[in-house]
Amino acid sequence: MASVRICVCGDERTGKSSLITSLVKDVFVTNRIQSVLPQITIPPSIGTPENVTTTIVDTSALPQERDTLRKEIRKSNCILLVYSDHYSYERVALFWMPYFRSLGVNVPVVLCANKSDQTASASTAQIVEEEMLPVMAEFKEIDSCIRTSAREHHNINEVFFLCQKAVTHPIAPLFDSKESNLKSAAVAALQRVFYLCDRDQDGYLNDKEIHDFQMKCFDKPLSADDLDNIKQSIRKYAPKSVTDYGIDERGFIMLNKMFAEKGRHETVWIILRKFQYTDSLSLRDGFLHPRLDVPQYCSAELSPSGYRFFVDLFLLFDKDNDGGLNDSELASLFAPTPGLPASWADSSFPSSTVRNEAGHITLQGWLAQWSMTTFVEPKTTLEYLAHLGFESSGKGGITDALKITKSRKRRKRPGKVERNVVLCYVLGASQSGKSSLLNAFLNRPFSHTYHPTIKPRTAVNSVELHGGKQCYLIMEELGELEPAILENQAKLDACDIICYAYDSSDPDSFSHIVELRQKYPHLDELPAVYAAMKADLDKTTQRSEIQPDEYTSGLNMAAPLHVSVTWASISELFIHVSFELQYYVFLEGRNTKGEEKIAEAATYPVTAFPRSEDEHVDRTNLYIALGATVCATAAFVIIWRKTIKAD
């Protein structure tokens, strides 16, 4: 909110211009003043709420000035409606409020009973009870009411402060005066605030958590007496909400309701805005969706602080310490969010990642799932980090939880790939064992029942490479969308490696791979490994022009790895995929076990490309390094000789 524009309305001779003059001059002006004052602007330095600039516009109620009045009302974001006697009071309900409604404006109205010095016999409480409350009950647009006197300079600053506050801290989104209760959107927002402040998630705000909340919202400590007074106020309405453990959620909501009822709703707004809420009680779009640019051929991953946040979140909500999050614990964890991400539901979470024997997601699966989400939809991860309360002391804010990897466009050049999350498409004929491969990847038991894959299915898990380094491997079976995905260049750009799987016991299985590569020749631009599935069954000769071993040999690639999901060594297949994608180097002469195929193709992708016999290693980087070394040596010799001559 950059500015507040107040339109002062009311019948003639109610003291509208005198109110404005008394505010500006800080004293009552006895001389006759013009009927309509020019517009005045109050800079934000004069104690205005939220440091806004305030513009005050005087108006006339004369019929010939009605067009000007209408224009000014529509330009304003607050109306100060002034009356001073019984006639002008009656006109509030009979003319002014219906007139505002006829213009279609939706701005707060502050009702002002001016010239209180002329009705000294009536007390303020009586005026409020008999005049103001009935009108406020009939017209919900009226935000607040006040008695003033320009002659006695009574409540002059206060009336314009109420107008400013009606705009900067509106009561309407928070409180339903008819129901005398907080509105549901306000309750939901305050519940999220309670959730984020309840650091130990025990359902109570203890004294330390209350002090931390006070410092975060108001930048000043809370004294012991003030804390006791708050607890006593809550006990009057909700005795069970204050215990030795602290204040529960109901008591916290009750406290904010009392603030709203007593006209201290600016306190509620200070709290909500500190937690990034807008005037419509939605989280700021810039907070939920901060700018994050992921260049082409790069990817987003969780940073160490991002992984630490999700680890702490998991441990905090694993209340039964069984190493898994059950449905109840997941519901509690996602309470301040819109629910599970849509992409998780599409991937049949939690079956897409690692679960324990009870079917609950483990810490390993939890981190793997968020690693995949960040890789595929980094903006979704940022949105949920915002909902869940991630905080960073760095300049990047929420984006500090993520990092952008280096580009891996030039896959065939030697060099290390700085990525910890890689995507593998599993391609092959139907019933070749692709689904069983994904199940084995997630440590699921083998099932003899065949279930055809219709829509794409994803599995993600962590893979520990040789040497202890860990990465996350996403394996995706494309189902009936395989043709559409293989023709989508954007989908292929996101893929790091392909695993061609065929059934070594089915003579017609390998021919599908040959036909696939012929139909989509651009697949040669991706690293690949070949897996001969169902190796526990009798191997058969493939009905193909060339057998698998000869086929891969002709491409100067490693022979297919014969594996079975019923063998324990199946895990080496995943290690090989991840490992090959980490380093772009040639490994000729390297003694690598066949079981390491998939993981190593992920860390050494250059070895997983088809290449001709006369293809040479790209030594551009080597030549550049040698050239730099020669230049540095020559420069050193020249400087050394000059130094010798000088001596």
XYZ file of C-alpha atoms in Angstrom:
647
model
C 0.000 0.000 0.000
C 1.782 3.142 -1.234
C -0.924 5.725 -0.507
C -4.275 6.293 1.172
C -6.837 8.572 -0.459
C -9.565 9.787 1.925
C -12.732 11.363 0.561
C -14.484 13.513 3.208
C -18.250 13.430 2.628
C -21.355 14.653 4.433
C -24.091 17.251 4.382
C -23.306 20.956 4.176
C -22.277 22.703 7.419
C -21.368 19.482 9.250
C -17.787 20.702 9.730
C -15.961 18.725 7.054
C -13.624 21.567 6.085
C -13.058 22.492 9.739
C -11.857 18.966 10.492
C -9.296 19.144 7.691
C -8.173 22.654 8.676
C -7.783 21.655 12.332
C -5.645 18.700 11.264
C -3.378 20.860 9.122
C -3.160 23.893 11.423
C -3.280 21.838 14.631
C -5.708 24.462 15.991
C -9.319 25.478 15.354
C -9.572 28.270 12.760
C -12.185 30.827 13.866
C -12.127 32.815 10.637
C -14.486 31.858 7.848
C -12.919 29.310 5.526
C -13.813 28.364 1.990
C -16.604 25.831 1.571
C -14.434 23.235 -0.215
C -10.739 23.059 0.595
C -8.156 22.093 -1.996
C -6.708 18.589 -1.860
C -3.942 18.143 0.727
C -1.237 15.466 0.976
C 0.321 14.267 4.212
C 3.785 12.735 3.784
C 4.489 9.354 5.402
C 6.887 10.843 7.945
C 4.104 12.171 10.182
C 3.321 9.017 12.164
C 1.154 7.364 9.538
C 0.588 3.610 9.762
C 2.617 1.465 7.338
C 4.462 4.659 6.265
C 1.884 5.535 3.627
C 1.295 8.861 1.921
C -2.185 10.192 2.752
C -4.270 12.382 0.455
C -7.367 14.110 1.893
C -10.045 15.392 -0.487
C -12.802 17.772 0.663
C -16.172 17.589 -1.114
C -19.462 19.447 -1.358
C -22.943 17.960 -0.987
C -24.558 20.571 -3.235
C -26.511 19.099 -6.189
C -24.476 21.055 -8.754
C -21.268 19.441 -7.384
C -22.615 15.891 -7.611
C -20.453 14.908 -10.612
C -17.285 15.971 -8.812
C -18.423 14.161 -5.668
C -19.053 10.967 -7.621
C -15.609 11.075 -9.270
C -13.810 11.668 -5.977
C -15.652 8.864 -4.198
C -14.687 6.412 -6.947
C -11.021 7.475 -6.780
C -10.818 7.098 -3.001
C -9.963 4.012 -0.962
C -11.610 5.280 2.219
C -14.619 7.520 2.931
C -14.918 9.748 5.996
C -18.658 10.363 6.432
C -19.371 13.318 8.723
C -22.629 14.269 10.449
C -23.247 16.819 13.238
C -26.964 16.908 14.149
C -30.119 14.826 13.999
C -30.975 15.799 10.422
C -27.537 14.988 9.026
C -27.522 11.787 11.100
C -30.802 10.642 9.543
C -29.338 11.353 6.102
C -26.519 8.854 6.766
C -28.896 5.899 6.447
C -31.432 7.509 4.127
C -29.104 9.034 1.529
C -25.341 8.689 1.959
C -24.871 4.951 2.497
C -27.363 3.986 -0.244
C -25.632 6.521 -2.517
C -22.235 4.913 -1.934
C -23.715 1.521 -2.753
C -25.313 2.855 -5.939
C -21.864 3.916 -7.151
C -20.619 0.355 -6.751
C -17.659 1.317 -4.549
C -16.310 -1.206 -2.070
C -14.241 0.868 0.342
C -14.345 1.201 4.136
C -16.396 4.028 5.640
C -15.469 5.777 8.886
C -18.502 7.385 10.552
C -17.724 10.655 12.337
C -20.081 12.441 14.756
C -18.624 15.967 14.594
C -19.279 19.037 16.786
C -19.367 16.944 19.958
C -18.861 20.202 21.889
C -22.444 21.164 20.978
C -23.916 17.965 22.450
C -22.134 17.959 25.777
C -25.195 16.598 27.557
C -24.898 13.269 25.725
C -22.080 10.955 26.663
C -19.948 9.185 24.078
C -21.271 5.814 25.221
C -24.830 7.038 24.720
C -24.078 8.387 21.226
C -22.406 5.143 20.257
C -25.254 3.042 21.643
C -28.125 5.083 20.234
C -26.728 6.431 16.954
C -23.659 4.661 15.681
C -24.176 0.983 16.466
C -27.604 0.754 14.725
C -26.158 2.267 11.540
C -23.076 0.024 11.700
C -25.327 -3.006 12.112
C -27.297 -2.028 8.994
C -24.311 -1.115 6.809
C -21.332 -3.465 7.050
C -19.217 -1.064 4.982
C -18.828 1.125 8.076
C -15.469 0.150 9.497
C -15.442 2.249 12.674
C -17.005 5.300 14.303
C -15.730 8.211 16.383
C -16.878 11.492 17.991
C -14.892 14.630 17.171
C -14.853 18.379 17.746
C -12.853 20.703 15.503
C -13.409 23.612 17.927
C -11.958 21.694 20.890
C -9.493 19.808 18.691
C -10.902 16.579 20.058
C -10.015 13.344 18.246
C -8.906 15.228 15.119
C -5.729 13.230 14.548
C -7.515 10.077 15.652
C -10.286 10.288 13.059
C -7.849 10.491 10.159
C -5.715 7.775 11.717
C -8.816 5.551 11.735
C -9.245 6.277 8.023
C -5.637 5.326 7.349
C -5.940 2.198 9.446
C -9.178 1.196 7.708
C -7.142 0.944 4.502
C -3.817 -0.356 5.785
C -5.352 -2.717 8.366
C -8.893 -3.512 7.181
C -11.167 -5.308 9.601
C -13.476 -6.779 6.937
C -11.193 -9.647 5.809
C -10.559 -10.652 9.427
C -13.742 -10.329 11.433
C -17.413 -11.029 10.834
C -19.201 -8.521 13.058
C -22.557 -10.213 12.451
C -21.292 -13.570 13.690
C -18.897 -11.894 16.135
C -16.138 -14.250 15.078
C -13.009 -14.406 12.976
C -13.595 -15.322 9.349
C -12.537 -18.759 8.151
C -9.705 -17.412 5.957
C -8.270 -15.509 8.916
C -8.497 -18.601 11.119
C -6.702 -20.695 8.470
C -3.929 -18.104 8.201
C -3.498 -17.921 11.975
C -3.434 -21.721 12.181
C -0.493 -21.729 9.767
C 1.235 -19.065 11.881
C 0.733 -21.235 14.978
C 2.077 -24.271 13.109
C 5.256 -22.435 12.064
C 5.843 -20.999 15.539
C 5.288 -24.344 17.295
C 8.869 -25.434 16.669
C 8.669 -28.704 18.579
C 5.210 -29.529 17.159
C 3.793 -30.505 20.548
C 0.579 -28.528 19.953
C 1.522 -25.718 22.368
C 3.433 -22.459 22.208
C 5.727 -22.566 25.207
C 7.228 -19.423 26.718
C 10.329 -19.544 24.519
C 8.290 -20.013 21.365
C 6.048 -17.086 22.385
C 9.106 -14.881 22.963
C 10.528 -15.881 19.555
C 7.159 -15.110 17.971
C 7.080 -11.703 19.689
C 10.560 -10.800 18.440
C 9.811 -11.937 14.890
C 6.569 -9.955 14.612
C 7.163 -6.884 16.770
C 10.964 -6.665 17.153
C 10.756 -6.211 20.902
C 10.793 -8.650 23.826
C 7.750 -9.622 25.839
C 7.996 -8.991 29.569
C 7.000 -11.662 32.068
C 4.093 -9.492 33.266
C 2.809 -9.004 29.710
C 2.989 -12.744 29.093
C 1.044 -13.445 32.287
C -1.588 -10.871 31.283
C -1.977 -12.549 27.890
C -2.458 -15.935 29.520
C -4.977 -14.499 31.974
C -6.953 -12.921 29.115
C -7.108 -16.259 27.286
C -8.132 -18.130 30.470
C -11.248 -15.946 30.782
C -12.660 -17.345 27.545
C -10.817 -20.660 27.127
C -9.528 -21.942 30.489
C -8.260 -25.237 29.052
C -6.191 -23.502 26.363
C -3.513 -22.388 28.805
C -1.561 -25.178 30.489
C 1.879 -25.772 31.899
C 2.973 -26.676 28.351
C 1.918 -23.276 27.008
C -0.896 -21.877 24.853
C -2.660 -24.216 22.450
C -3.952 -23.362 18.982
C -7.466 -22.550 20.204
C -6.066 -20.100 22.743
C -3.876 -18.461 20.083
C -6.894 -17.994 17.806
C -8.933 -16.671 20.743
C -6.245 -14.085 21.534
C -6.344 -12.724 17.994
C -10.129 -12.696 18.062
C -9.960 -10.476 21.163
C -7.599 -8.125 19.335
C -10.103 -7.810 16.479
C -13.087 -7.304 18.801
C -11.325 -4.528 20.716
C -10.363 -2.591 17.576
C -6.736 -3.739 17.727
C -6.921 -5.576 14.435
C -3.723 -3.844 13.303
C -1.964 -6.232 15.700
C -3.422 -9.178 13.806
C -2.333 -7.639 10.501
C 1.221 -7.095 11.744
C 1.377 -10.811 12.554
C -0.109 -11.924 9.242
C 2.043 -9.633 7.128
C 5.182 -10.781 8.912
C 4.217 -14.260 7.711
C 3.814 -12.976 4.122
C 0.008 -12.645 3.923
C -1.692 -10.113 1.648
C -4.851 -8.095 2.342
C -6.874 -10.922 0.779
C -5.297 -13.362 3.264
C -3.415 -15.255 0.582
C 0.334 -15.697 0.662
C 2.253 -13.199 -1.455
C 2.888 -14.512 -4.948
C 6.484 -13.288 -4.822
C 6.954 -15.294 -1.631
C 5.430 -18.500 -3.009
C 7.001 -18.181 -6.441
C 10.353 -16.394 -6.201
C 12.304 -15.993 -9.397
C 14.429 -19.001 -10.261
C 15.987 -19.313 -13.691
C 17.057 -22.798 -14.768
C 19.031 -22.496 -18.029
C 18.617 -25.081 -20.763
C 20.578 -28.301 -20.178
C 20.872 -27.402 -16.482
C 18.743 -28.713 -13.637
C 17.697 -27.693 -10.143
C 18.660 -29.687 -7.059
C 18.253 -29.256 -3.330
C 21.180 -27.505 -1.682
C 22.641 -28.774 1.622
C 20.375 -26.360 3.529
C 17.372 -27.652 1.556
C 18.171 -31.284 2.384
C 18.755 -30.364 6.030
C 15.349 -28.665 6.201
C 13.530 -31.724 4.852
C 15.503 -34.063 7.137
C 14.564 -31.977 10.190
C 10.935 -31.862 9.028
C 10.804 -35.648 8.688
C 12.343 -36.274 12.104
C 10.042 -33.706 13.728
C 6.854 -35.342 12.456
C 7.897 -38.968 12.897
C 6.187 -38.965 16.281
C 6.308 -42.736 16.829
C 9.989 -42.929 15.786
C 9.339 -45.905 13.516
C 11.418 -44.466 10.674
C 8.376 -43.771 8.490
C 5.639 -41.170 8.093
C 2.172 -42.709 8.342
C -0.958 -41.062 6.923
C -1.664 -39.148 10.117
C 1.897 -37.831 10.374
C 1.890 -36.821 6.709
C -1.423 -35.006 7.188
C 0.041 -33.084 10.139
C 3.188 -32.236 8.204
C 1.273 -30.896 5.201
C -1.341 -29.086 7.342
C -0.153 -25.546 6.404
C 0.002 -26.397 2.686
C -2.640 -26.989 -0.019
C -2.023 -30.726 0.492
C 0.238 -33.154 -1.315
C 1.715 -31.732 -4.537
C -0.331 -32.660 -7.599
C 2.699 -34.334 -9.189
C 2.966 -36.650 -6.170
C -0.575 -37.846 -6.702
C 0.175 -38.370 -10.406
C 3.195 -40.530 -9.508
C 1.099 -42.600 -7.050
C 3.003 -41.377 -4.005
C 4.226 -43.025 -1.822
C 4.546 -46.064 -4.101
C 6.954 -44.023 -6.253
C 9.698 -44.182 -3.657
C 11.077 -46.174 -0.719
C 8.675 -47.356 2.000
C 9.089 -49.466 5.093
C 7.355 -52.780 5.758
C 4.236 -50.969 6.958
C 4.013 -49.065 3.657
C 5.067 -45.723 5.148
C 7.589 -43.476 3.422
C 11.066 -43.637 4.950
C 13.575 -40.802 5.330
C 15.450 -42.182 2.315
C 12.246 -42.164 0.276
C 11.236 -38.732 1.591
C 14.492 -37.136 0.438
C 14.368 -39.026 -2.857
C 10.815 -37.801 -3.523
C 11.771 -34.161 -2.906
C 14.905 -34.602 -5.015
C 12.726 -35.770 -7.909
C 10.202 -32.963 -7.361
C 12.977 -30.380 -7.404
C 14.447 -31.913 -10.568
C 11.123 -32.018 -12.422
C 9.259 -29.057 -10.870
C 11.593 -26.732 -8.934
C 8.833 -24.131 -8.595
C 6.667 -26.664 -6.757
C 9.472 -27.293 -4.283
C 9.884 -23.548 -3.711
C 6.151 -23.144 -3.137
C 6.085 -25.901 -0.523
C 9.236 -24.617 1.149
C 7.398 -21.314 1.581
C 4.286 -22.999 3.000
C 6.343 -25.157 5.365
C 8.372 -22.264 6.761
C 11.866 -22.590 5.290
C 13.996 -19.651 6.410
C 17.440 -18.600 5.272
C 19.776 -15.896 6.476
C 21.164 -15.546 2.950
C 20.111 -12.984 0.361
C 18.383 -15.581 -1.776
C 15.670 -16.356 0.763
C 13.767 -19.510 -0.122
C 15.840 -20.027 -3.274
C 18.841 -20.748 -1.022
C 17.306 -24.195 -0.550
C 18.008 -24.956 -4.209
C 21.059 -24.901 -6.443
C 21.459 -24.923 -10.226
C 23.736 -27.545 -11.769
C 26.229 -26.898 -14.538
C 25.111 -27.424 -18.123
C 25.624 -30.908 -19.512
C 24.870 -30.124 -23.176
C 28.194 -31.476 -24.465
C 27.758 -34.988 -23.132
C 30.480 -36.623 -25.219
C 33.332 -34.493 -23.939
C 35.432 -35.726 -21.037
C 34.855 -34.042 -17.700
C 32.957 -34.390 -14.471
C 29.200 -33.881 -14.374
C 28.233 -31.883 -11.292
C 24.822 -33.471 -10.754
C 23.352 -35.441 -7.898
C 19.967 -36.206 -9.481
C 19.708 -38.013 -12.829
C 16.782 -39.202 -14.951
C 16.750 -42.553 -16.755
C 14.101 -43.618 -19.287
C 13.523 -47.385 -19.325
C 12.602 -48.511 -22.836
C 11.753 -51.953 -24.147
C 9.058 -54.271 -25.425
C 6.015 -55.145 -23.345
C 6.625 -57.885 -20.753
C 10.375 -57.330 -20.963
C 10.585 -56.710 -17.209
C 10.572 -52.909 -17.055
C 7.997 -52.681 -14.243
C 9.774 -55.416 -12.277
C 13.005 -53.451 -12.693
C 11.387 -50.380 -11.125
C 9.960 -52.499 -8.299
C 13.396 -53.980 -7.610
C 14.833 -50.462 -7.603
C 12.463 -49.664 -4.716
C 13.218 -52.951 -2.920
C 9.739 -54.314 -3.631
C 9.184 -58.088 -3.744
C 8.929 -59.729 -7.163
C 5.437 -60.553 -8.403
C 4.683 -63.112 -11.135
C 1.424 -61.317 -12.017
C 1.707 -59.195 -15.156
C 0.229 -55.699 -14.998
C 0.620 -53.724 -18.231
C 1.821 -50.134 -17.770
C -0.663 -47.684 -19.280
C 0.488 -44.276 -18.092
C 4.094 -43.319 -17.273
C 5.367 -44.734 -14.007
C 8.218 -43.259 -11.980
C 10.485 -44.653 -9.280
C 13.122 -42.657 -7.403
C 15.709 -43.834 -4.927
C 19.179 -42.972 -3.725
C 22.152 -44.861 -5.130
C 25.473 -45.117 -3.332
C 28.316 -45.122 -5.821
C 31.710 -46.735 -5.393
C 33.674 -44.456 -3.102
C 30.678 -43.514 -0.932
C 29.252 -40.701 -3.083
C 25.456 -40.693 -3.175
C 23.145 -39.587 -5.966
C 19.429 -39.863 -6.673
C 18.310 -41.863 -9.686
C 14.876 -41.336 -11.248
C 13.749 -44.258 -13.390
C 10.711 -43.734 -15.600
C 8.746 -46.278 -17.602
C 6.865 -44.428 -20.346
C 3.894 -46.748 -20.910
C 1.573 -45.916 -23.781
C 2.977 -42.378 -23.963
C 6.339 -43.707 -25.139
C 5.977 -42.501 -28.781
C 4.834 -39.021 -27.725
C 7.656 -38.624 -25.210
C 10.366 -39.871 -27.593
C 9.212 -37.321 -30.174
C 9.259 -34.504 -27.592
C 12.681 -32.865 -27.669
C 12.110 -31.078 -24.365
C 11.452 -34.425 -22.667
C 14.598 -35.901 -24.190
C 16.668 -32.884 -23.135
C 15.623 -33.564 -19.534
C 16.674 -37.212 -19.785
C 20.223 -38.136 -18.761
C 20.421 -41.754 -19.871
C 18.361 -44.527 -21.464
C 18.188 -48.109 -20.238
C 17.214 -50.460 -23.068
C 15.674 -53.544 -21.430
C 14.778 -56.777 -23.208
C 13.675 -60.229 -22.093
C 16.604 -62.579 -22.721
C 14.203 -65.556 -22.628
C 11.862 -64.096 -25.287
C 13.228 -64.404 -28.843
C 11.178 -61.440 -30.093
C 12.084 -58.969 -27.331
C 15.377 -57.461 -28.577
C 14.045 -56.649 -32.049
C 11.820 -53.992 -30.469
C 14.937 -52.090 -29.329
C 16.504 -52.289 -32.795
C 13.310 -50.982 -34.390
C 13.013 -48.277 -31.743
C 16.514 -46.942 -32.397
C 15.901 -47.002 -36.138
C 12.615 -45.136 -35.777
C 14.108 -42.521 -33.420
C 17.735 -42.021 -34.553
C 18.081 -38.964 -32.315
C 18.199 -41.343 -29.335
C 21.886 -41.788 -30.202
C 22.393 -38.339 -28.665
C 21.691 -39.833 -25.243
C 23.949 -42.148 -23.221
C 22.527 -45.657 -22.973
C 23.009 -49.057 -21.356
C 21.535 -52.399 -22.357
C 20.022 -54.810 -19.832
C 19.134 -58.422 -20.613
C 16.333 -59.065 -18.148
C 15.089 -62.380 -16.705
C 18.568 -63.879 -16.726
C 17.360 -66.494 -14.235
C 15.422 -68.090 -17.107
C 16.899 -69.989 -20.044
C 18.574 -67.658 -22.485
C 17.283 -67.880 -26.068
C 18.537 -66.732 -29.452
C 16.927 -63.473 -30.478
C 14.991 -63.299 -33.762
C 16.983 -60.325 -34.934
C 19.403 -59.753 -37.796
C 22.143 -59.413 -35.199
C 22.394 -60.737 -31.663
C 22.523 -58.287 -28.708
C 26.229 -58.791 -27.916
C 27.214 -58.286 -31.550
C 24.848 -55.331 -31.836
C 26.404 -53.449 -28.907
C 29.902 -54.465 -29.993
C 29.235 -52.924 -33.392
C 28.391 -49.678 -31.586
C 31.613 -49.934 -29.539
C 29.513 -50.122 -26.387
C 29.577 -52.512 -23.465
C 27.690 -55.777 -23.869
C 24.223 -56.063 -22.329
C 24.233 -56.844 -18.646
C 22.392 -60.067 -17.855
C 20.367 -59.478 -14.701
C 17.344 -60.769 -12.884
C 15.188 -58.884 -10.386
C 15.284 -62.031 -8.262
C 19.073 -61.695 -7.855
C 20.636 -59.548 -5.152
C 23.165 -58.223 -7.672
C 20.414 -56.224 -9.425
C 21.458 -53.210 -7.322
C 24.748 -53.020 -9.226
C 22.746 -52.220 -12.360
C 21.461 -48.999 -10.787
C 24.903 -48.066 -9.503
C 26.306 -48.379 -13.006
C 23.664 -46.026 -14.482
C 24.348 -43.300 -11.934
C 28.130 -43.665 -11.997
C 28.477 -43.291 -15.763
C 26.640 -39.960 -15.706
C 29.035 -38.397 -13.214
C 32.265 -38.389 -15.284
C 32.801 -37.860 -18.990
C 35.898 -40.033 -19.460
C 36.848 -43.037 -21.507
C 37.319 -46.186 -19.453
C 38.986 -48.440 -21.968
C 41.023 -51.060 -20.168
C 39.070 -50.448 -16.952
C 38.177 -53.711 -15.208
C 34.487 -53.154 -14.521
C 32.110 -55.881 -13.460
C 29.145 -56.385 -15.767
C 26.717 -55.940 -12.877
C 27.642 -52.261 -12.562
C 26.045 -51.225 -15.849
C 23.322 -48.679 -15.123
C 24.945 -46.597 -12.379
C 28.253 -46.263 -14.174
C 26.579 -45.203 -17.401
C 25.141 -42.258 -15.472
C 28.465 -41.076 -14.114
C 30.568 -41.854 -17.209
C 28.131 -41.046 -20.040
C 30.822 -40.778 -22.712
C 31.310 -44.541 -22.459
C 27.616 -45.118 -23.061
C 27.455 -43.505 -26.511
C 27.603 -45.399 -29.788
C 30.863 -44.500 -31.590
C 32.845 -45.588 -34.605
C 36.241 -47.270 -34.519
C 38.105 -44.210 -35.722
C 36.386 -41.837 -33.313
C 38.926 -40.093 -31.135
C 38.712 -38.638 -27.707
C 38.044 -34.907 -27.685
C 41.268 -33.537 -26.223
C 40.349 -29.848 -26.579
C 40.585 -29.211 -22.845
C 43.952 -31.008 -22.752
C 45.319 -28.846 -25.556
C 44.092 -25.683 -23.871
C 45.708 -26.712 -20.592
C 49.018 -27.555 -22.320
C 48.987 -24.265 -24.189
C 48.395 -22.326 -20.977
C 51.248 -24.222 -19.297
C 53.669 -23.450 -22.156
C 52.745 -19.753 -22.094
C 53.184 -19.549 -18.326
C 56.596 -21.278 -18.565
C 57.772 -18.946 -21.330
C 56.687 -15.893 -19.341
C 58.543 -17.186 -16.284
C 61.757 -17.723 -18.314
C 61.593 -14.214 -19.810
C 61.075 -12.600 -16.415
C 63.880 -14.699 -14.907
C 66.337 -13.672 -17.641
C 65.492 -9.986 -17.209
C 66.037 -10.330 -13.493
C 69.490 -11.957 -14.074
C 70.542 -9.192 -16.483
C 69.423 -6.504 -14.057
C 71.627 -8.039 -11.362
